[in-house]
Phi, psi and omega in degrees: 000129177281117184266011178278146173289126184268120187241137175251136181251132172242106186203126185269354174265109190300320181296317179295317181297316180293320178298316179296319179299316180294321178300313182297315181294323177296328180278357176100009177269161175255125177266116184276346179161167179236131177242142183254348182220170180297315180298316178297322181296317181295318179296313181296319180298317180295320182286318190262336182048064183291164176279336185204148179239130170259116190239115172287136182289320183262095178238164181288156175109179183292331181251136175275184184295326180292315178295322178294319178300319179297321179294320179295320182291337174289330177286314178193135177294139183205146173300134185222134177243126176275137175244134179200156175270356183247144180234018180295153181302329180303315181287318182297315181295320177293321180296321181300327183297337181269355182057057176289165180269339179197168185215118183245128177264128179287149353280149179232157180261175183296325180296314180292326177296312182297317179297319180296323178295317178298317180297318180299315179296317180299309182299324181285324187277332184261110182301139176087354178281141179292146176251075182276126181296344180246102184303140179250166178298324179297317180297318179298320180295319179297320179297317182296334180279334183286136175244346185216124180232154185224137162197154185052230181254030184229159167228149181244128180250129182275127178214127182053046176067019179226141175272123178256136188266138174225149174275142174304325184297333182269357175282126179271306178195166173241135183234133178282137180218085184058243183272004181238164166237152179245120174267122180251117178254184181297337181219009181215158170237126186238123178261132180228144179271068176221169180270161176293328178296325176300317178295317180299321180287321184284317182281097177261075185221130186297337182278345183260113190231135176280125184243356184195158179299339181250006185217140165239132181241154170269105188293344176289341182255010179287133176271322178194165175200159171229198184289344186247335184208161179243140176249123173233104185062236179267005186263135175251121186240124182289150174255119179287145182303320183283351184250353188299314183297315180295324178299312181292323179292332185299334181293340181289337190260005179270000000 
């Protein structure tokens, strides 16, 4: 599984687009493609289904970046950052109507780009958070506190100031370990300083079921089970007496 955030760029100045692409790749993101017009953007978006879109407001063609962003969001909601050399209220007010996750005025540096991407993922993943096109210090502080974000069929884990992407499908189970929890995926073990209840509250997914006070399992990845334990690969996970009924009922909802 590729754990990089997949980003699509919409920018009609090729030199600017390539520079932005190289910056993103150097920072550890995956660039799925560059579009120079609205039609190209819609085609690329449909084909690649990126995790995030960087959209220049002034692009070639009948539709500008704001109109193109509205068209993309009708296809599928996605975190979106507007890029522009202009900061007049006219552009900002029009941009707000599309509910972008962040707004970057050119020229920008790598730090502001990286922070805006984190804010965009955060605003999109956390229900009820405002999607203000102009990031504030408060929003940045909230992002820095978050270690785990969720949207669609993915979760993002923050490590070394970067959110790394995982599919829910590759999560095997979560295990409580004193003040930490351990997320075990098909190829990684991730330790986080949060409670198992935090995971239970945050993960709103029918396949993720609490089976013990110390365990949440992905029932799609179970190899076998009996009344006392669950087998996932080489892992043996106990079934708590108080969780047994809910565990069995959970199979109805998949």
